[in-house]
CSV table of C-alpha atoms and ligand atoms in Angstrom, one decimal:
chain,number,residue,atom,x,y,z
A,145,MET,CA,107.6,-4.6,33.9
A,146,LEU,CA,105.4,-1.5,34.2
A,147,GLU,CA,103.1,-3.1,31.5
A,148,GLU,CA,103.0,-6.4,33.4
A,149,THR,CA,101.8,-4.7,36.6
A,150,LEU,CA,99.3,-2.4,34.8
A,151,GLN,CA,97.7,-5.1,32.6
A,152,PRO,CA,96.2,-7.3,35.4
A,153,GLN,CA,94.8,-4.1,37.0
A,154,ALA,CA,93.2,-3.1,33.8
A,155,ASP,CA,91.7,-6.6,33.5
A,156,GLN,CA,90.4,-6.4,37.0
A,157,ASP,CA,88.7,-3.1,36.3
A,158,GLN,CA,87.1,-4.6,33.3
A,159,GLU,CA,85.8,-7.6,35.3
A,160,THR,CA,84.3,-5.4,38.0
A,161,LYS,CA,82.8,-2.7,35.7
A,162,THR,CA,79.1,-2.8,35.6
A,163,TRP,CA,77.1,-2.7,32.4
A,164,ASP,CA,73.6,-1.5,31.6
A,165,ALA,CA,73.2,-4.4,29.1
A,166,ALA,CA,75.0,-7.4,27.8
A,167,VAL,CA,74.2,-8.5,24.3
A,168,VAL,CA,75.0,-12.1,23.6
A,169,GLY,CA,76.0,-12.6,19.9
A,170,ALA,CA,77.7,-9.8,18.0
A,171,GLY,CA,76.2,-10.5,14.5
A,172,TYR,CA,73.8,-8.8,12.2
A,173,VAL,CA,71.4,-8.3,15.0
A,174,GLY,CA,73.6,-8.0,18.1
A,175,LEU,CA,76.0,-5.4,16.9
A,176,PRO,CA,73.4,-2.9,15.7
A,177,LEU,CA,71.5,-3.5,18.9
A,178,ALA,CA,74.5,-2.8,21.1
A,179,HIS,CA,75.3,0.3,19.0
A,180,THR,CA,71.8,1.6,19.3
A,181,LEU,CA,71.8,1.2,23.1
A,182,ALA,CA,75.3,2.7,23.5
A,183,ALA,CA,74.5,5.6,21.2
A,184,ALA,CA,71.7,6.4,23.6
A,185,GLY,CA,74.1,6.5,26.5
A,186,ARG,CA,73.9,2.9,27.9
A,187,SER,CA,77.0,0.9,28.5
A,188,VAL,CA,77.0,-2.4,26.6
A,189,LEU,CA,79.0,-5.5,26.9
A,190,LEU,CA,79.0,-7.9,23.9
A,191,ILE,CA,79.4,-11.6,24.7
A,192,GLU,CA,80.7,-13.3,21.5
A,193,VAL,CA,82.0,-16.8,21.0
A,194,SER,CA,84.5,-15.8,18.2
A,195,ALA,CA,87.8,-14.5,19.8
A,196,ASP,CA,88.9,-12.9,16.5
A,197,LEU,CA,85.6,-11.0,16.3
A,198,VAL,CA,86.0,-9.9,19.9
A,199,ALA,CA,89.5,-8.6,19.2
A,200,ALA,CA,88.4,-6.7,16.1
A,201,LEU,CA,85.4,-5.1,17.9
A,202,ASN,CA,87.6,-4.0,20.8
A,203,ARG,CA,89.9,-2.3,18.2
A,204,GLY,CA,86.7,-0.5,17.1
A,205,GLU,CA,86.5,-2.5,13.8
A,206,SER,CA,83.1,-3.4,12.7
A,207,HIS,CA,82.2,-6.4,10.4
A,208,ILE,CA,78.6,-5.2,9.8
A,209,THR,CA,78.2,-2.7,7.0
A,210,ASP,CA,75.3,-0.9,8.7
A,211,ILE,CA,77.6,0.0,11.6
A,212,PRO,CA,80.7,1.6,10.1
A,213,SER,CA,83.9,1.4,12.2
A,214,ALA,CA,83.9,5.2,12.3
A,215,GLU,CA,80.7,5.0,14.3
A,216,LEU,CA,81.7,2.0,16.5
A,217,ALA,CA,85.2,3.1,17.4
A,218,PRO,CA,84.3,6.2,19.4
A,219,LEU,CA,81.9,4.2,21.5
A,220,VAL,CA,84.5,1.5,22.1
A,221,HIS,CA,87.2,4.1,23.0
A,222,GLU,CA,84.8,5.9,25.4
A,223,GLY,CA,84.2,2.5,27.1
A,224,ARG,CA,80.6,2.4,26.2
A,225,ILE,CA,80.9,-0.8,24.2
A,226,ARG,CA,83.3,-3.7,24.9
A,227,ALA,CA,83.4,-7.2,23.7
A,228,THR,CA,84.4,-10.4,25.5
A,229,THR,CA,84.3,-14.2,25.1
A,230,GLU,CA,83.8,-14.5,28.9
A,231,TYR,CA,80.3,-15.4,30.0
A,232,ASN,CA,81.3,-14.7,33.6
A,233,GLU,CA,81.1,-11.0,32.9
A,234,LEU,CA,77.4,-11.3,32.5
A,235,ARG,CA,77.1,-11.0,36.3
A,236,ASN,CA,78.0,-7.4,36.0
A,237,ALA,CA,75.3,-6.5,33.5
A,238,ASP,CA,71.8,-5.4,34.5
A,239,ALA,CA,70.1,-6.7,31.4
A,240,ILE,CA,71.0,-9.7,29.1
A,241,LEU,CA,69.8,-9.6,25.5
A,242,VAL,CA,70.2,-12.7,23.5
A,243,ALA,CA,70.8,-12.3,19.7
A,244,LEU,CA,71.9,-15.7,18.7
A,245,PRO,CA,71.3,-17.7,15.5
A,246,THR,CA,68.2,-19.9,15.3
A,247,PRO,CA,68.7,-22.0,12.2
A,248,LEU,CA,66.8,-25.0,10.8
A,249,SER,CA,68.2,-28.5,11.0
A,250,LYS,CA,68.9,-30.5,7.8
A,251,GLN,CA,65.4,-31.9,8.2
A,252,ARG,CA,64.1,-28.3,8.3
A,253,GLU,CA,63.1,-28.4,11.9
A,254,PRO,CA,64.0,-25.6,14.5
A,255,ASP,CA,67.5,-26.0,15.8
A,256,LEU,CA,67.7,-24.2,19.2
A,257,SER,CA,70.9,-25.8,20.3
A,258,ILE,CA,73.0,-22.6,20.2
A,259,LEU,CA,70.2,-20.7,22.1
A,260,ILE,CA,69.8,-23.5,24.7
A,261,ASP,CA,73.6,-23.7,25.3
A,262,ALA,CA,73.7,-19.9,25.8
A,263,VAL,CA,70.7,-19.8,28.1
A,264,GLU,CA,72.4,-22.6,30.2
A,265,GLN,CA,75.4,-20.3,30.5
A,266,ILE,CA,73.2,-17.3,31.4
A,267,GLY,CA,71.3,-19.5,34.0
A,268,ALA,CA,74.5,-20.4,35.7
A,269,ARG,CA,75.2,-16.6,36.3
A,270,LEU,CA,71.6,-15.4,36.8
A,271,ARG,CA,71.1,-13.2,39.9
A,272,THR,CA,68.2,-11.3,41.5
A,273,GLY,CA,67.4,-8.2,39.5
A,274,HIS,CA,68.5,-9.5,36.1
A,275,LEU,CA,66.5,-8.7,33.0
A,276,VAL,CA,66.7,-11.3,30.3
A,277,ILE,CA,65.3,-10.6,26.8
A,278,LEU,CA,65.3,-13.0,23.9
A,279,GLU,CA,65.7,-11.2,20.5
A,280,SER,CA,66.3,-14.3,18.3
A,281,THR,CA,63.5,-15.2,15.9
A,282,THR,CA,61.7,-18.3,17.1
A,283,TYR,CA,58.4,-20.2,17.3
A,284,PRO,CA,55.7,-19.0,19.8
A,285,ARG,CA,56.2,-20.4,23.4
A,286,THR,CA,60.0,-20.7,23.1
A,287,THR,CA,60.5,-18.0,25.8
A,288,ARG,CA,58.0,-19.7,28.1
A,289,GLU,CA,58.7,-23.4,27.4
A,290,VAL,CA,62.4,-23.4,26.6
A,291,VAL,CA,64.1,-20.3,28.2
A,292,LEU,CA,62.0,-19.9,31.4
A,293,PRO,CA,62.5,-23.5,32.8
A,294,ILE,CA,66.3,-23.3,32.3
A,295,LEU,CA,66.4,-19.9,34.1
A,296,GLU,CA,64.0,-21.0,36.9
A,297,ARG,CA,66.1,-24.1,37.6
A,298,THR,CA,68.3,-21.6,39.6
A,299,GLY,CA,65.4,-21.3,42.2
A,300,LEU,CA,64.9,-17.7,41.1
A,301,LYS,CA,61.4,-16.9,39.8
A,302,ALA,CA,60.5,-14.8,36.7
A,303,GLY,CA,58.5,-11.7,37.5
A,304,ARG,CA,59.6,-11.8,41.1
A,305,ASP,CA,63.4,-12.3,41.3
A,306,PHE,CA,64.3,-11.6,37.7
A,307,HIS,CA,62.5,-10.4,34.6
A,308,LEU,CA,62.1,-12.3,31.3
A,309,ALA,CA,60.7,-11.0,28.0
A,310,PHE,CA,60.7,-11.6,24.2
A,311,SER,CA,61.4,-8.7,21.9
A,312,PRO,CA,61.9,-9.6,18.2
A,313,GLU,CA,64.6,-7.9,16.2
A,314,ARG,CA,63.3,-6.4,13.0
A,315,VAL,CA,66.5,-5.1,11.5
A,316,ASP,CA,66.8,-5.1,7.7
A,317,PRO,CA,70.6,-5.2,6.9
A,318,GLY,CA,71.5,-2.7,4.3
A,319,ASN,CA,68.3,-0.6,4.8
A,320,GLU,CA,69.5,3.0,5.5
A,321,THR,CA,66.0,4.3,6.1
A,322,TRP,CA,64.8,1.8,8.7
A,323,THR,CA,67.3,0.9,11.4
A,324,THR,CA,67.3,-0.7,14.8
A,325,LYS,CA,66.7,2.8,16.3
A,326,ASN,CA,63.6,3.9,14.3
A,327,VAL,CA,61.8,0.6,13.8
A,328,PRO,CA,59.3,0.2,16.7
A,329,LYS,CA,60.3,-2.5,19.3
A,330,VAL,CA,57.6,-5.0,20.1
A,331,VAL,CA,57.9,-6.3,23.7
A,332,GLY,CA,56.1,-9.1,25.5
A,333,GLY,CA,57.1,-10.2,29.0
A,334,ILE,CA,56.3,-13.3,31.1
A,335,THR,CA,54.5,-11.0,33.5
A,336,PRO,CA,53.3,-7.3,33.1
A,337,ALA,CA,56.3,-6.3,35.3
A,338,CYS,CA,58.6,-8.1,32.9
A,339,THR,CA,57.1,-6.3,29.9
A,340,GLU,CA,57.6,-2.9,31.7
A,341,ARG,CA,61.1,-3.6,32.7
A,342,ALA,CA,62.1,-4.6,29.2
A,343,ALA,CA,60.3,-1.6,27.7
A,344,GLN,CA,62.2,0.7,30.0
A,345,LEU,CA,65.5,-0.7,28.7
A,346,TYR,CA,64.6,0.3,25.1
A,347,ASP,CA,62.9,3.5,26.0
A,348,GLY,CA,64.9,6.4,24.8
A,349,ALA,CA,67.2,4.2,22.8
A,350,VAL,CA,64.6,3.2,20.1
A,351,ASP,CA,62.0,5.7,18.8
A,352,ALA,CA,58.9,3.6,19.9
A,353,VAL,CA,58.1,0.6,22.1
A,354,HIS,CA,54.9,-1.4,21.4
A,355,ARG,CA,53.9,-3.6,24.4
A,356,VAL,CA,52.0,-6.8,23.9
A,357,SER,CA,50.4,-9.0,26.6
A,358,THR,CA,52.6,-12.1,26.3
A,359,PRO,CA,55.9,-13.3,24.9
A,360,GLU,CA,53.9,-15.6,22.6
A,361,ALA,CA,52.3,-12.5,20.9
A,362,ALA,CA,55.7,-11.0,20.4
A,363,GLU,CA,57.2,-14.2,19.0
A,364,LEU,CA,54.3,-14.7,16.6
A,365,THR,CA,54.4,-11.0,15.5
A,366,LYS,CA,57.9,-11.5,14.1
A,367,LEU,CA,56.9,-14.7,12.3
A,368,LEU,CA,53.8,-13.1,10.8
A,369,GLU,CA,55.9,-10.3,9.4
A,370,ASN,CA,58.2,-12.8,7.6
A,371,ILE,CA,55.5,-15.2,6.6
A,372,PHE,CA,53.6,-12.2,5.0
A,373,ARG,CA,56.7,-11.6,2.8
A,374,SER,CA,57.2,-15.2,2.0
A,375,VAL,CA,53.6,-15.8,0.9
A,376,ASN,CA,53.4,-12.6,-1.2
A,377,ILE,CA,56.7,-13.3,-2.9
A,378,ALA,CA,55.5,-16.8,-3.7
A,379,LEU,CA,52.3,-15.2,-5.2
A,380,VAL,CA,54.3,-13.0,-7.7
A,381,ASN,CA,56.7,-15.9,-8.4
A,382,GLU,CA,53.8,-18.0,-9.5
A,383,LEU,CA,52.3,-15.1,-11.5
A,384,ALA,CA,55.7,-14.6,-13.2
A,385,GLN,CA,55.6,-18.2,-14.5
A,386,LEU,CA,52.1,-17.8,-15.8
A,387,CYS,CA,53.0,-14.5,-17.4
A,388,GLU,CA,55.8,-16.2,-19.3
A,389,ARG,CA,53.4,-18.7,-20.8
A,390,MET,CA,50.9,-16.0,-21.6
A,391,ASN,CA,53.5,-13.6,-23.0
A,392,ILE,CA,52.6,-10.9,-20.5
A,393,ASP,CA,55.2,-8.7,-18.9
A,394,VAL,CA,54.9,-9.4,-15.2
A,395,TRP,CA,57.0,-6.4,-14.2
A,396,GLU,CA,54.8,-4.1,-16.2
A,397,VAL,CA,51.7,-5.6,-14.4
A,398,ILE,CA,53.3,-5.1,-11.0
A,399,GLU,CA,54.3,-1.6,-11.7
A,400,ALA,CA,50.8,-0.8,-12.9
A,401,ALA,CA,49.1,-2.4,-9.9
A,402,ALA,CA,51.5,-0.4,-7.6
A,403,THR,CA,49.9,2.8,-8.9
A,404,LYS,CA,46.8,1.9,-6.8
A,405,PRO,CA,47.1,4.2,-3.7
A,406,PHE,CA,45.5,1.7,-1.3
A,407,GLY,CA,44.9,-2.0,-0.8
A,408,PHE,CA,48.0,-3.2,-2.8
A,409,MET,CA,51.5,-3.7,-1.7
A,410,SER,CA,54.2,-4.4,-4.3
A,411,PHE,CA,56.3,-7.6,-4.2
A,412,GLN,CA,58.7,-8.7,-6.9
A,413,PRO,CA,59.5,-12.1,-8.4
A,414,GLY,CA,63.0,-13.4,-8.2
A,415,PRO,CA,65.3,-16.4,-8.3
A,416,GLY,CA,64.1,-17.6,-4.8
A,417,LEU,CA,64.3,-16.5,-1.2
A,418,GLY,CA,67.5,-15.6,0.6
A,419,GLY,CA,68.9,-14.5,3.9
A,420,HIS,CA,68.7,-15.7,7.4
A,421,CYS,CA,65.0,-14.9,7.9
A,422,ILE,CA,62.4,-15.4,5.2
A,423,PRO,CA,63.5,-18.9,3.9
A,424,ILE,CA,63.8,-20.2,7.5
A,425,ASP,CA,61.4,-18.5,10.0
A,426,PRO,CA,58.1,-19.6,8.5
A,427,PHE,CA,59.1,-23.2,9.1
A,428,TYR,CA,59.5,-22.5,12.8
A,429,LEU,CA,55.7,-21.9,12.9
A,430,THR,CA,54.9,-24.9,10.7
A,431,TRP,CA,56.8,-27.2,13.0
A,432,LYS,CA,55.2,-25.8,16.2
A,433,ALA,CA,51.7,-25.8,14.6
A,434,ARG,CA,51.9,-29.6,14.1
A,435,GLU,CA,51.9,-30.0,17.9
A,436,TYR,CA,48.4,-28.5,17.8
A,437,ASP,CA,47.2,-30.8,14.9
A,438,PHE,CA,47.4,-27.8,12.6
A,439,TYR,CA,48.8,-27.6,9.1
A,440,THR,CA,50.0,-24.2,8.0
A,441,GLU,CA,49.2,-24.7,4.3
A,442,PHE,CA,49.9,-21.1,3.1
A,443,ILE,CA,53.4,-21.4,4.5
A,444,GLU,CA,54.0,-24.8,2.9
A,445,LEU,CA,52.7,-23.7,-0.4
A,446,ALA,CA,54.7,-20.5,-0.4
A,447,GLY,CA,57.8,-22.6,0.5
A,448,LYS,CA,57.1,-25.0,-2.4
A,449,VAL,CA,56.7,-22.2,-5.0
A,450,ASN,CA,59.7,-20.2,-3.7
A,451,GLU,CA,62.0,-23.2,-3.5
A,452,ASN,CA,61.2,-24.2,-7.1
A,453,MET,CA,62.4,-20.8,-8.4
A,454,PRO,CA,66.1,-21.6,-8.9
A,455,TYR,CA,65.0,-24.7,-11.0
A,456,TYR,CA,62.6,-22.5,-13.0
A,457,CYS,CA,65.4,-20.0,-13.5
A,458,ARG,CA,67.8,-22.7,-14.7
A,459,SER,CA,65.3,-23.7,-17.4
A,460,LEU,CA,64.9,-20.0,-18.4
A,461,ILE,CA,68.7,-19.7,-18.7
A,462,SER,CA,68.7,-22.9,-20.8
A,463,GLN,CA,66.1,-21.4,-23.2
A,464,ALA,CA,67.9,-18.1,-23.4
A,465,LEU,CA,71.1,-19.9,-24.5
A,466,ASN,CA,69.2,-22.1,-27.0
A,467,HIS,CA,67.4,-19.2,-28.7
A,468,GLY,CA,69.9,-16.4,-28.1
A,469,ARG,CA,73.1,-18.3,-28.7
A,470,GLN,CA,72.1,-21.6,-30.3
A,471,ARG,CA,74.0,-23.4,-27.5
A,472,SER,CA,73.1,-25.8,-24.8
A,473,LEU,CA,73.6,-25.1,-21.1
A,474,SER,CA,76.2,-27.8,-21.0
A,475,GLY,CA,79.5,-26.4,-22.1
A,476,SER,CA,78.3,-22.8,-22.2
A,477,LYS,CA,80.3,-20.1,-20.3
A,478,VAL,CA,77.9,-18.5,-17.8
A,479,LEU,CA,78.6,-15.5,-15.5
A,480,VAL,CA,76.4,-15.2,-12.4
A,481,LEU,CA,76.2,-11.5,-11.6
A,482,GLY,CA,75.6,-11.0,-7.9
A,483,VAL,CA,75.7,-13.8,-5.3
A,484,ALA,CA,74.7,-11.9,-2.1
A,485,TYR,CA,71.1,-12.7,-1.1
A,486,LYS,CA,70.1,-9.1,-1.8
A,487,SER,CA,71.5,-5.9,-3.3
A,488,ASP,CA,74.3,-3.9,-1.9
A,489,ILE,CA,75.3,-6.2,0.9
A,490,GLY,CA,77.9,-9.0,1.1
A,491,ASP,CA,75.7,-11.6,3.0
A,492,THR,CA,75.4,-14.9,1.1
A,493,ARG,CA,73.4,-16.8,3.7
A,494,GLU,CA,70.7,-18.9,2.0
A,495,SER,CA,71.3,-16.9,-1.2
A,496,PRO,CA,69.4,-18.3,-4.1
A,497,ALA,CA,72.5,-17.6,-6.2
A,498,LEU,CA,74.2,-20.5,-4.4
A,499,LYS,CA,71.5,-23.0,-5.4
A,500,LEU,CA,71.5,-21.7,-9.0
A,501,ILE,CA,75.3,-22.0,-9.2
A,502,GLU,CA,75.0,-25.7,-8.1
A,503,LEU,CA,72.2,-26.3,-10.6
A,504,LEU,CA,74.1,-24.7,-13.5
A,505,ARG,CA,77.3,-26.5,-12.7
A,506,ALA,CA,75.4,-29.8,-12.4
A,507,ALA,CA,74.0,-29.1,-15.9
A,508,GLY,CA,77.5,-28.8,-17.2
A,509,ALA,CA,77.9,-25.0,-17.5
A,510,GLU,CA,81.3,-23.5,-17.2
A,511,LEU,CA,80.6,-21.1,-14.4
A,512,ALA,CA,82.1,-17.9,-13.0
A,513,TYR,CA,80.7,-15.1,-10.8
A,514,HIS,CA,81.1,-11.4,-10.2
A,515,ASP,CA,80.1,-9.7,-7.0
A,516,PRO,CA,81.7,-6.5,-5.8
A,517,PHE,CA,80.6,-7.3,-2.2
A,518,VAL,CA,81.6,-11.0,-2.1
A,519,PRO,CA,85.3,-11.6,-3.0
A,520,ALA,CA,85.1,-15.4,-2.7
A,521,LEU,CA,82.7,-18.3,-2.3
A,522,ALA,CA,85.0,-20.7,-0.5
A,523,ASP,CA,82.5,-23.6,-0.3
A,524,HIS,CA,82.1,-23.5,-4.1
A,525,GLY,CA,85.8,-23.0,-4.8
A,526,LEU,CA,85.1,-19.8,-6.7
A,527,GLU,CA,86.5,-16.2,-6.6
A,528,SER,CA,84.8,-13.2,-8.0
A,529,VAL,CA,86.1,-12.5,-11.5
A,530,GLU,CA,86.4,-9.2,-13.4
A,531,LEU,CA,83.2,-8.1,-15.0
A,532,ASP,CA,83.8,-8.8,-18.7
A,533,PRO,CA,80.3,-9.5,-20.0
A,534,GLY,CA,81.4,-10.2,-23.6
A,535,ALA,CA,83.6,-13.2,-22.4
A,536,TYR,CA,80.5,-15.3,-21.6
A,537,ASP,CA,77.7,-16.9,-23.5
A,538,CYS,CA,75.3,-15.7,-21.0
A,539,VAL,CA,75.3,-13.3,-18.0
A,540,VAL,CA,72.7,-14.0,-15.4
A,541,ILE,CA,71.7,-11.1,-13.1
A,542,VAL,CA,70.8,-12.8,-9.8
A,543,THR,CA,71.4,-9.9,-7.4
A,544,ALA,CA,71.1,-6.4,-8.7
A,545,HIS,CA,73.8,-4.4,-6.9
A,546,SER,CA,73.3,-0.7,-7.6
A,547,GLN,CA,76.9,0.1,-8.6
A,548,ILE,CA,76.7,-2.0,-11.8
A,549,ASP,CA,76.1,-0.2,-15.1
A,550,TYR,CA,73.4,-2.5,-16.5
A,551,ALA,CA,72.9,-0.6,-19.8
A,552,ASP,CA,76.7,-1.1,-20.5
A,553,LEU,CA,76.4,-4.7,-19.5
A,554,VAL,CA,73.6,-5.4,-21.9
A,555,ASP,CA,75.6,-3.6,-24.6
A,556,LYS,CA,78.6,-5.8,-24.1
A,557,ALA,CA,77.0,-9.2,-23.3
A,558,HIS,CA,75.8,-11.8,-25.9
A,559,VAL,CA,72.8,-12.9,-23.8
A,560,VAL,CA,71.5,-11.6,-20.5
A,561,VAL,CA,69.1,-13.3,-18.2
A,562,ASP,CA,67.7,-10.7,-15.8
A,563,LEU,CA,66.1,-12.3,-12.8
A,564,ARG,CA,65.6,-8.9,-11.0
A,565,ASN,CA,64.4,-6.5,-13.6
A,566,ALA,CA,67.8,-4.7,-13.1
A,567,THR,CA,67.8,-3.7,-16.8
A,568,GLY,CA,64.3,-2.2,-16.5
A,569,ALA,CA,61.9,-1.5,-19.3
A,570,ASP,CA,64.7,-1.0,-21.8
A,571,GLY,CA,66.1,-4.5,-21.0
A,572,ARG,CA,62.6,-6.0,-21.3
A,573,ARG,CA,62.4,-4.6,-24.8
A,574,ASN,CA,65.9,-5.8,-25.9
A,575,ASP,CA,66.1,-9.1,-27.7
A,576,LYS,CA,69.3,-10.0,-26.0
A,577,VAL,CA,67.6,-9.8,-22.5
A,578,TRP,CA,65.5,-12.6,-21.0
A,579,THR,CA,63.5,-11.7,-17.9
A,580,LEU,CA,61.5,-13.5,-15.4
B,897,NAD,N1,70.2,-11.0,10.1
B,897,NAD,C1,69.0,-10.5,10.1
B,897,NAD,O1,68.6,-9.7,9.2
B,897,NAD,C2,68.0,-10.7,11.2
B,897,NAD,C3,66.9,-9.8,11.3
B,897,NAD,C4,66.0,-10.0,12.3
B,897,NAD,C5,66.1,-11.1,13.2
B,897,NAD,N2,67.2,-12.0,13.0
B,897,NAD,C6,67.3,-13.1,14.0
B,897,NAD,O2,68.2,-12.7,15.0
B,897,NAD,C7,69.0,-13.9,15.4
B,897,NAD,C8,70.5,-13.6,15.2
B,897,NAD,O3,70.7,-13.5,13.8
B,897,NAD,P1,72.0,-12.8,13.2
B,897,NAD,O4,71.7,-12.6,11.8
B,897,NAD,O5,72.4,-11.7,14.1
B,897,NAD,O6,73.1,-14.0,13.4
B,897,NAD,P2,74.7,-13.8,13.1
B,897,NAD,O7,75.1,-15.2,12.7
B,897,NAD,O8,75.0,-12.7,12.3
B,897,NAD,O9,75.3,-13.5,14.6
B,897,NAD,C9,75.3,-14.4,15.6
B,897,NAD,C10,76.6,-14.2,16.4
B,897,NAD,O10,76.5,-15.0,17.5
B,897,NAD,C11,77.8,-15.6,17.7
B,897,NAD,N3,77.6,-16.8,18.5
B,897,NAD,C12,77.3,-18.0,18.1
B,897,NAD,N4,77.2,-18.9,19.2
B,897,NAD,C13,77.4,-18.1,20.3
B,897,NAD,C14,77.4,-18.3,21.7
B,897,NAD,N5,77.1,-19.5,22.2
B,897,NAD,N6,77.8,-17.3,22.5
B,897,NAD,C15,78.0,-16.1,22.0
B,897,NAD,N7,78.1,-15.8,20.7
B,897,NAD,C16,77.7,-16.8,19.9
B,897,NAD,C17,78.3,-15.8,16.3
B,897,NAD,O11,79.7,-16.0,16.3
B,897,NAD,C18,77.8,-14.6,15.6
B,897,NAD,O12,78.8,-13.6,15.7
B,897,NAD,C19,68.4,-15.0,14.6
B,897,NAD,O13,67.4,-15.6,15.4
B,897,NAD,C20,67.8,-14.4,13.4
B,897,NAD,O14,66.8,-15.2,12.8
B,897,NAD,C21,68.1,-11.8,12.1
């Protein structure tokens, strides 16, 4: 009985509590952002559609490796972070930061449906004094052409009644050196006052804030960063294919070029692009550019080269089996080592390993995978198996997790195809090892 009377009171307290910020979307971007703000003394409400995730977060349990539960739990227990599925609670927050997915449709066009639905929800609760910041990656003019009209339908005006800005999230999951806190925050508001208000929110929570004159400049900054990576990765992927024909070690060339102290930045070839950003974001700009009769040819070309890499890797595996094992791909036992999109994390979104698995299976390979961070690939009906390299005709290193003993792996395997230079110079000199 006591519990019954206390509980509604507690709920009422929660509903009337005010928050410095609400972060909409508690994923790879939203949770680290909430954590950074809360660690700097702000109170943060997480609005998240998944009820299970909300319950876990309110128990202090984190699902994002970069924010260990041991760091999250004290902030939750002190009441500085709380999660809810209830959009109505936005009314009690001073600032609303949107960190929601911005995927591509099947036709590879921007799909802003999740974002638009959420902005409608925010608009329905917008009040004078609110600050709204979009953090999701998107094409230039989204803040002005998509978000602003929905929010101004309320009769409130940006820059006068509420503030609106874009500030791209630049987090790199798994990167222990560069975090949400110490990567400078780029901020561009609809008006100078909007920029200032947004910058004030981050001030003190992140190490540096860089102001730009418009949301468009901030939106394009993020895309430039990701396009830069996509184009440079495509360049070395193309070079790797030429090097194979010319019998030149591409890794040795890249290592040598990287000794130049200026004017060169090292990128590495690989089985294709992965993750939520680099395979997707450049096409947001390609799509928008068409509205201006402009074709972003560098982006398209990079996409073409990078998307071909899993196919190229399949033929490399086939050659390795022919020469190293006198077997065809069809009927061979192949172990894919590492299915996350990059080392030492468990995120498989857009991972090139998934494409390679499909291609190898379609070619008739008997396929298994091992990944210490990914226990199962439900969509592919696969579970991670023990690492027993000798039990396979070929082991393909697709993602180089640092906890694997690669020298031991090469020792025990019949044939290794190393798509990440995980076996290093020793591997490249070993007849059993085939590299990109
Ligand atoms: N993951 C990265 O490394 C990274 C880096 C920089 C920028 N970004 C960008 O940040 C944005 C968010 O990406 P992410 O990786 O954090 O996505 P995510 O999928 O990890 O997280 C999004 C969260 O939002 C929740 N959600 C979905 N619809 C919702 C709704 N209507 N209301 C409330 N919650 C909802 C989901 O359940 C999920 O927990 C994207 O635009 C992405 O491109 C991502």
